[in-house]
Amino acid sequence: MQPKVTILIATYNRGQFIGRAIQSVLNQTLKDLEIVVADDGSTDNTEKLVKDFRDKDARIRYLKASHFGRIAKISNFGLKEATGEYIAILDDDDYWIDSQKLAKQVRFLDKNQDYVGCGGGFIVADKNGEEKIKTFKPEKDEDIKKNALVANPIVNATSAFRFAVAKKIGLYDETMLQFADWEFWLKIGLEGKLYNFQEYFTKYQMWEGGMSFSRQKEAASSAIRIVDRYRKLYPRYPKALLFVFSYYLYAQLPEIIKKTLNPILSRIKKVIFSS
């Protein structure tokens, strides 16, 4: 029987976090779901931890790939095995803090057929779990798309979207080295409306192993590429170009300087790019 929602958790060597992410899904009040854990060739204890969960709950599926090294590829690898009407994304080092998150999103998408996806608010915490920022993205479709070219309009780890529409647009662009989720939301946003709940759904963990602190040059180059690709389809191109080139220049700084500035600038970026 087809589950209502497939939760995709793409992971790689995050044994210290993956159990917390899975448990936050199992805590959801909506039970008509499956969890697809797409493992990008982990060499730590991730496989054992996930299989321990799977042995206790048949809704969990574990898929292991050879190492792609790219989030778009491992995400598509997992989505090809998904069977839900809706897809919800959860990053392996984040976790949901609202047990009704999926129930709220399913009700919304069932009721509003002109919407292709929705997200919610998030809390930024440091590596020790201490809350630093609580923020929301713009709520309404018009405001979301007004800012979408400047920054990712939906936080992926808070999101739910229609799988049929995602397949229609080709899922994630595997040529994107970073920010494949941003490109995805710009692409799917052309197919219908978007919405952000003004409720906190996810706690976002900042730590040195996260993408905010690594591969910044790849991320900056990807951001420039995304803004150029969608410059005629979304407003505020000059502002978006200014932001991405500023990010590109920052990414060129010596690592010792960025290591000091990363935690501060990451929090500032999330405030500026939210509502």
Short mmCIF file of C-alpha atoms in Angstrom, two decimals:
data_model
loop_
_atom_site.label_atom_id
_atom_site.label_comp_id
_atom_site.label_asym_id
_atom_site.label_seq_id
_atom_site.Cartn_x
_atom_site.Cartn_y
_atom_site.Cartn_z
CA MET A 1 0.00 0.00 0.00
CA GLN A 2 1.34 3.41 -0.98
CA PRO A 3 2.32 5.55 2.01
CA LYS A 4 1.11 9.12 2.14
CA VAL A 5 4.60 10.50 2.70
CA THR A 6 8.13 9.33 2.01
CA ILE A 7 10.75 10.95 4.22
CA LEU A 8 14.13 11.08 2.53
CA ILE A 9 17.23 11.22 4.72
CA ALA A 10 20.43 11.38 2.68
CA THR A 11 23.45 10.64 4.82
CA TYR A 12 27.19 10.17 4.85
CA ASN A 13 29.26 9.34 7.95
CA ARG A 14 26.83 10.99 10.37
CA GLY A 15 26.51 8.17 12.88
CA GLN A 16 26.54 10.73 15.69
CA PHE A 17 23.38 12.37 14.32
CA ILE A 18 21.40 9.89 12.18
CA GLY A 19 19.58 8.21 15.06
CA ARG A 20 18.25 11.52 16.33
CA ALA A 21 16.97 12.42 12.85
CA ILE A 22 15.18 9.08 12.40
CA GLN A 23 13.65 9.21 15.87
CA SER A 24 12.23 12.68 15.19
CA VAL A 25 10.37 11.19 12.20
CA LEU A 26 9.10 8.24 14.20
CA ASN A 27 7.74 10.72 16.76
CA GLN A 28 5.39 12.22 14.17
CA THR A 29 1.66 11.90 14.82
CA LEU A 30 1.13 11.05 11.13
CA LYS A 31 1.99 7.36 10.85
CA ASP A 32 1.19 6.72 7.17
CA LEU A 33 4.78 7.11 6.05
CA GLU A 34 7.99 5.44 4.99
CA ILE A 35 11.55 6.52 5.72
CA VAL A 36 14.14 6.10 2.99
CA VAL A 37 17.69 6.47 4.27
CA ALA A 38 20.01 6.94 1.30
CA ASP A 39 23.57 6.30 2.46
CA ASP A 40 26.32 7.76 0.29
CA GLY A 41 28.79 5.01 1.15
CA SER A 42 29.35 5.70 4.85
CA THR A 43 32.38 4.10 6.47
CA ASP A 44 31.41 4.76 10.09
CA ASN A 45 28.64 3.07 12.14
CA THR A 46 25.79 4.66 10.16
CA GLU A 47 24.73 1.40 8.49
CA LYS A 48 24.48 -0.51 11.77
CA LEU A 49 22.52 2.27 13.47
CA VAL A 50 19.99 2.54 10.63
CA LYS A 51 19.55 -1.23 10.38
CA ASP A 52 18.90 -1.39 14.12
CA PHE A 53 16.04 1.06 13.61
CA ARG A 54 14.85 -0.87 10.53
CA ASP A 55 14.71 -4.13 12.47
CA LYS A 56 12.25 -2.47 14.86
CA ASP A 57 10.15 -0.62 12.26
CA ALA A 58 9.38 -2.00 8.80
CA ARG A 59 8.59 1.47 7.46
CA ILE A 60 12.32 2.21 7.35
CA ARG A 61 14.26 1.35 4.19
CA TYR A 62 18.04 1.50 3.96
CA LEU A 63 19.76 2.05 0.61
CA LYS A 64 23.52 2.18 0.33
CA ALA A 65 25.33 3.54 -2.70
CA SER A 66 28.92 3.78 -3.71
CA HIS A 67 30.21 7.19 -2.74
CA PHE A 68 28.83 9.91 -5.05
CA GLY A 69 30.11 12.81 -3.00
CA ARG A 70 27.27 15.02 -4.17
CA ILE A 71 24.00 15.61 -2.32
CA ALA A 72 21.93 15.86 -5.52
CA LYS A 73 23.05 12.42 -6.68
CA ILE A 74 22.46 10.59 -3.41
CA SER A 75 19.10 12.35 -3.00
CA ASN A 76 17.94 11.25 -6.45
CA PHE A 77 19.27 7.76 -5.70
CA GLY A 78 16.93 7.59 -2.72
CA LEU A 79 13.98 9.25 -4.43
CA LYS A 80 14.00 6.65 -7.21
CA GLU A 81 12.93 4.14 -4.57
CA ALA A 82 10.35 6.40 -2.89
CA THR A 83 6.66 5.49 -3.16
CA GLY A 84 4.86 8.25 -1.23
CA GLU A 85 2.43 10.77 -2.66
CA TYR A 86 4.42 13.46 -0.91
CA ILE A 87 8.13 13.74 -0.17
CA ALA A 88 9.54 15.29 2.98
CA ILE A 89 13.25 16.00 3.28
CA LEU A 90 15.27 15.77 6.48
CA ASP A 91 19.01 16.42 6.65
CA ASP A 92 20.88 13.81 8.64
CA ASP A 93 22.30 16.31 11.13
CA ASP A 94 18.97 18.10 11.70
CA TYR A 95 15.78 16.93 13.38
CA TRP A 96 12.09 17.82 13.57
CA ILE A 97 10.86 19.45 16.75
CA ASP A 98 7.13 19.57 15.96
CA SER A 99 5.49 16.15 16.20
CA GLN A 100 2.60 17.36 13.99
CA LYS A 101 4.82 18.74 11.26
CA LEU A 102 3.89 16.13 8.63
CA ALA A 103 0.21 16.11 9.58
CA LYS A 104 -0.02 19.87 9.11
CA GLN A 105 1.72 19.79 5.76
CA VAL A 106 -0.31 16.88 4.41
CA ARG A 107 -3.56 18.59 5.37
CA PHE A 108 -2.40 21.77 3.68
CA LEU A 109 -1.33 20.11 0.43
CA ASP A 110 -4.43 17.91 0.31
CA LYS A 111 -6.62 20.98 0.67
CA ASN A 112 -4.67 23.33 -1.64
CA GLN A 113 -4.07 21.57 -4.94
CA ASP A 114 -2.47 24.66 -6.53
CA TYR A 115 0.45 24.44 -4.10
CA VAL A 116 3.39 22.24 -5.03
CA GLY A 117 5.27 22.41 -1.75
CA CYS A 118 5.58 23.97 1.66
CA GLY A 119 8.08 24.50 4.44
CA GLY A 120 8.27 26.03 7.87
CA GLY A 121 10.36 27.82 10.45
CA PHE A 122 13.67 26.62 11.78
CA ILE A 123 15.88 27.05 14.80
CA VAL A 124 19.62 27.43 14.41
CA ALA A 125 21.66 25.78 17.16
CA ASP A 126 25.38 25.53 17.72
CA LYS A 127 27.28 22.23 17.83
CA ASN A 128 26.27 21.79 21.48
CA GLY A 129 22.56 22.17 20.69
CA GLU A 130 22.25 25.64 22.20
CA GLU A 131 19.70 27.77 20.33
CA LYS A 132 21.13 30.83 18.62
CA ILE A 133 18.45 31.98 16.17
CA LYS A 134 14.74 31.27 15.63
CA THR A 135 13.43 32.46 12.32
CA PHE A 136 10.93 32.05 9.50
CA LYS A 137 11.07 32.32 5.74
CA PRO A 138 8.41 34.48 4.00
CA GLU A 139 4.96 32.91 4.34
CA LYS A 140 2.96 33.69 1.21
CA ASP A 141 3.75 32.61 -2.34
CA GLU A 142 4.10 36.17 -3.63
CA ASP A 143 6.61 37.10 -0.94
CA ILE A 144 8.44 33.78 -1.21
CA LYS A 145 9.05 34.23 -4.92
CA LYS A 146 9.96 37.88 -4.53
CA ASN A 147 13.01 36.78 -2.53
CA ALA A 148 13.64 33.35 -4.07
CA LEU A 149 16.50 34.43 -6.31
CA VAL A 150 18.29 36.11 -3.40
CA ALA A 151 18.19 33.02 -1.18
CA ASN A 152 16.69 29.54 -0.95
CA PRO A 153 12.93 30.14 -0.51
CA ILE A 154 12.23 26.92 1.43
CA VAL A 155 14.43 25.32 4.07
CA ASN A 156 14.79 21.81 2.70
CA ALA A 157 14.75 20.09 6.09
CA THR A 158 11.35 21.66 6.84
CA SER A 159 9.82 20.85 3.47
CA ALA A 160 7.17 18.63 1.92
CA PHE A 161 6.34 18.57 -1.78
CA ARG A 162 4.28 16.72 -4.38
CA PHE A 163 6.32 13.80 -5.70
CA ALA A 164 4.55 13.75 -9.07
CA VAL A 165 5.56 17.35 -9.73
CA ALA A 166 9.13 16.71 -8.57
CA LYS A 167 9.43 13.83 -11.02
CA LYS A 168 8.00 15.99 -13.78
CA ILE A 169 10.79 18.56 -13.35
CA GLY A 170 13.51 15.91 -13.12
CA LEU A 171 14.14 15.88 -9.36
CA TYR A 172 17.46 17.45 -8.26
CA ASP A 173 19.96 18.72 -10.82
CA GLU A 174 22.92 16.38 -10.40
CA THR A 175 25.28 18.82 -12.10
CA MET A 176 24.99 21.16 -9.12
CA LEU A 177 28.01 20.78 -6.85
CA GLN A 178 26.16 22.53 -4.01
CA PHE A 179 22.81 24.29 -3.40
CA ALA A 180 20.89 21.66 -5.38
CA ASP A 181 17.97 22.23 -3.01
CA TRP A 182 17.86 25.95 -3.84
CA GLU A 183 17.85 25.17 -7.56
CA PHE A 184 15.12 22.57 -6.98
CA TRP A 185 12.82 25.04 -5.22
CA LEU A 186 13.26 27.64 -7.93
CA LYS A 187 12.45 24.98 -10.53
CA ILE A 188 9.42 23.51 -8.79
CA GLY A 189 8.19 27.00 -7.90
CA LEU A 190 7.56 27.58 -11.58
CA GLU A 191 5.02 24.73 -11.50
CA GLY A 192 2.79 26.06 -8.71
CA LYS A 193 2.56 27.96 -5.45
CA LEU A 194 4.77 27.67 -2.36
CA TYR A 195 3.97 28.25 1.30
CA ASN A 196 5.94 28.55 4.53
CA PHE A 197 4.22 27.80 7.83
CA GLN A 198 5.06 30.38 10.47
CA GLU A 199 5.75 27.58 12.92
CA TYR A 200 9.01 26.00 13.96
CA PHE A 201 9.47 22.59 12.36
CA THR A 202 13.19 21.85 12.42
CA LYS A 203 16.26 22.44 14.50
CA TYR A 204 19.27 23.16 12.31
CA GLN A 205 22.63 22.12 13.74
CA MET A 206 25.68 24.22 12.90
CA TRP A 207 28.95 22.35 13.20
CA GLU A 208 32.31 22.28 11.49
CA GLY A 209 31.43 19.23 9.39
CA GLY A 210 28.30 20.79 7.93
CA MET A 211 28.14 22.29 4.46
CA SER A 212 28.10 25.80 5.97
CA PHE A 213 31.73 25.23 6.93
CA SER A 214 33.02 23.17 4.01
CA ARG A 215 33.10 23.31 0.21
CA GLN A 216 32.35 27.03 0.26
CA LYS A 217 34.08 27.68 -3.04
CA GLU A 218 31.89 25.05 -4.71
CA ALA A 219 28.84 26.58 -3.04
CA ALA A 220 29.71 30.08 -4.19
CA SER A 221 30.23 28.96 -7.78
CA SER A 222 26.93 27.05 -7.69
CA ALA A 223 25.12 30.11 -6.34
CA ILE A 224 26.37 32.24 -9.21
CA ARG A 225 25.24 29.59 -11.66
CA ILE A 226 21.76 29.37 -10.11
CA VAL A 227 21.21 33.12 -10.10
CA ASP A 228 22.26 33.33 -13.74
CA ARG A 229 20.00 30.41 -14.72
CA TYR A 230 16.86 31.92 -13.18
CA ARG A 231 17.60 35.63 -13.63
CA LYS A 232 14.73 36.13 -16.11
CA LEU A 233 12.24 33.97 -14.20
CA TYR A 234 12.39 35.57 -10.73
CA PRO A 235 12.74 39.22 -9.63
CA ARG A 236 15.60 41.03 -7.84
CA TYR A 237 18.41 39.84 -10.06
CA PRO A 238 20.76 42.76 -9.21
CA LYS A 239 20.39 42.16 -5.47
CA ALA A 240 20.86 38.41 -5.92
CA LEU A 241 23.98 38.98 -8.01
CA LEU A 242 25.43 41.25 -5.33
CA PHE A 243 24.85 38.63 -2.64
CA VAL A 244 26.32 35.70 -4.55
CA PHE A 245 29.42 37.60 -5.66
CA SER A 246 29.95 38.77 -2.07
CA TYR A 247 29.71 35.15 -1.01
CA TYR A 248 32.15 34.17 -3.76
CA LEU A 249 34.71 36.72 -2.55
CA TYR A 250 34.27 35.54 1.03
CA ALA A 251 34.86 31.94 -0.04
CA GLN A 252 38.29 32.93 -1.37
CA LEU A 253 39.51 34.08 2.05
CA PRO A 254 42.16 32.00 3.85
CA GLU A 255 40.72 29.11 5.82
CA ILE A 256 42.04 30.40 9.15
CA ILE A 257 40.04 33.62 8.72
CA LYS A 258 36.89 31.85 7.59
CA LYS A 259 37.04 29.45 10.52
CA THR A 260 36.75 32.43 12.86
CA LEU A 261 34.06 34.23 10.86
CA ASN A 262 31.94 31.23 9.78
CA PRO A 263 29.72 30.89 12.90
CA ILE A 264 28.96 34.62 12.99
CA LEU A 265 28.35 35.07 9.27
CA SER A 266 26.30 31.89 9.01
CA ARG A 267 23.87 33.22 11.62
CA ILE A 268 23.77 36.66 9.97
CA LYS A 269 23.08 35.07 6.58
CA LYS A 270 20.14 33.09 7.94
CA VAL A 271 18.61 36.23 9.47
CA ILE A 272 19.08 38.32 6.29
CA PHE A 273 17.74 35.56 4.03
CA SER A 274 14.68 34.92 6.18
CA SER A 275 11.68 37.19 6.67
#
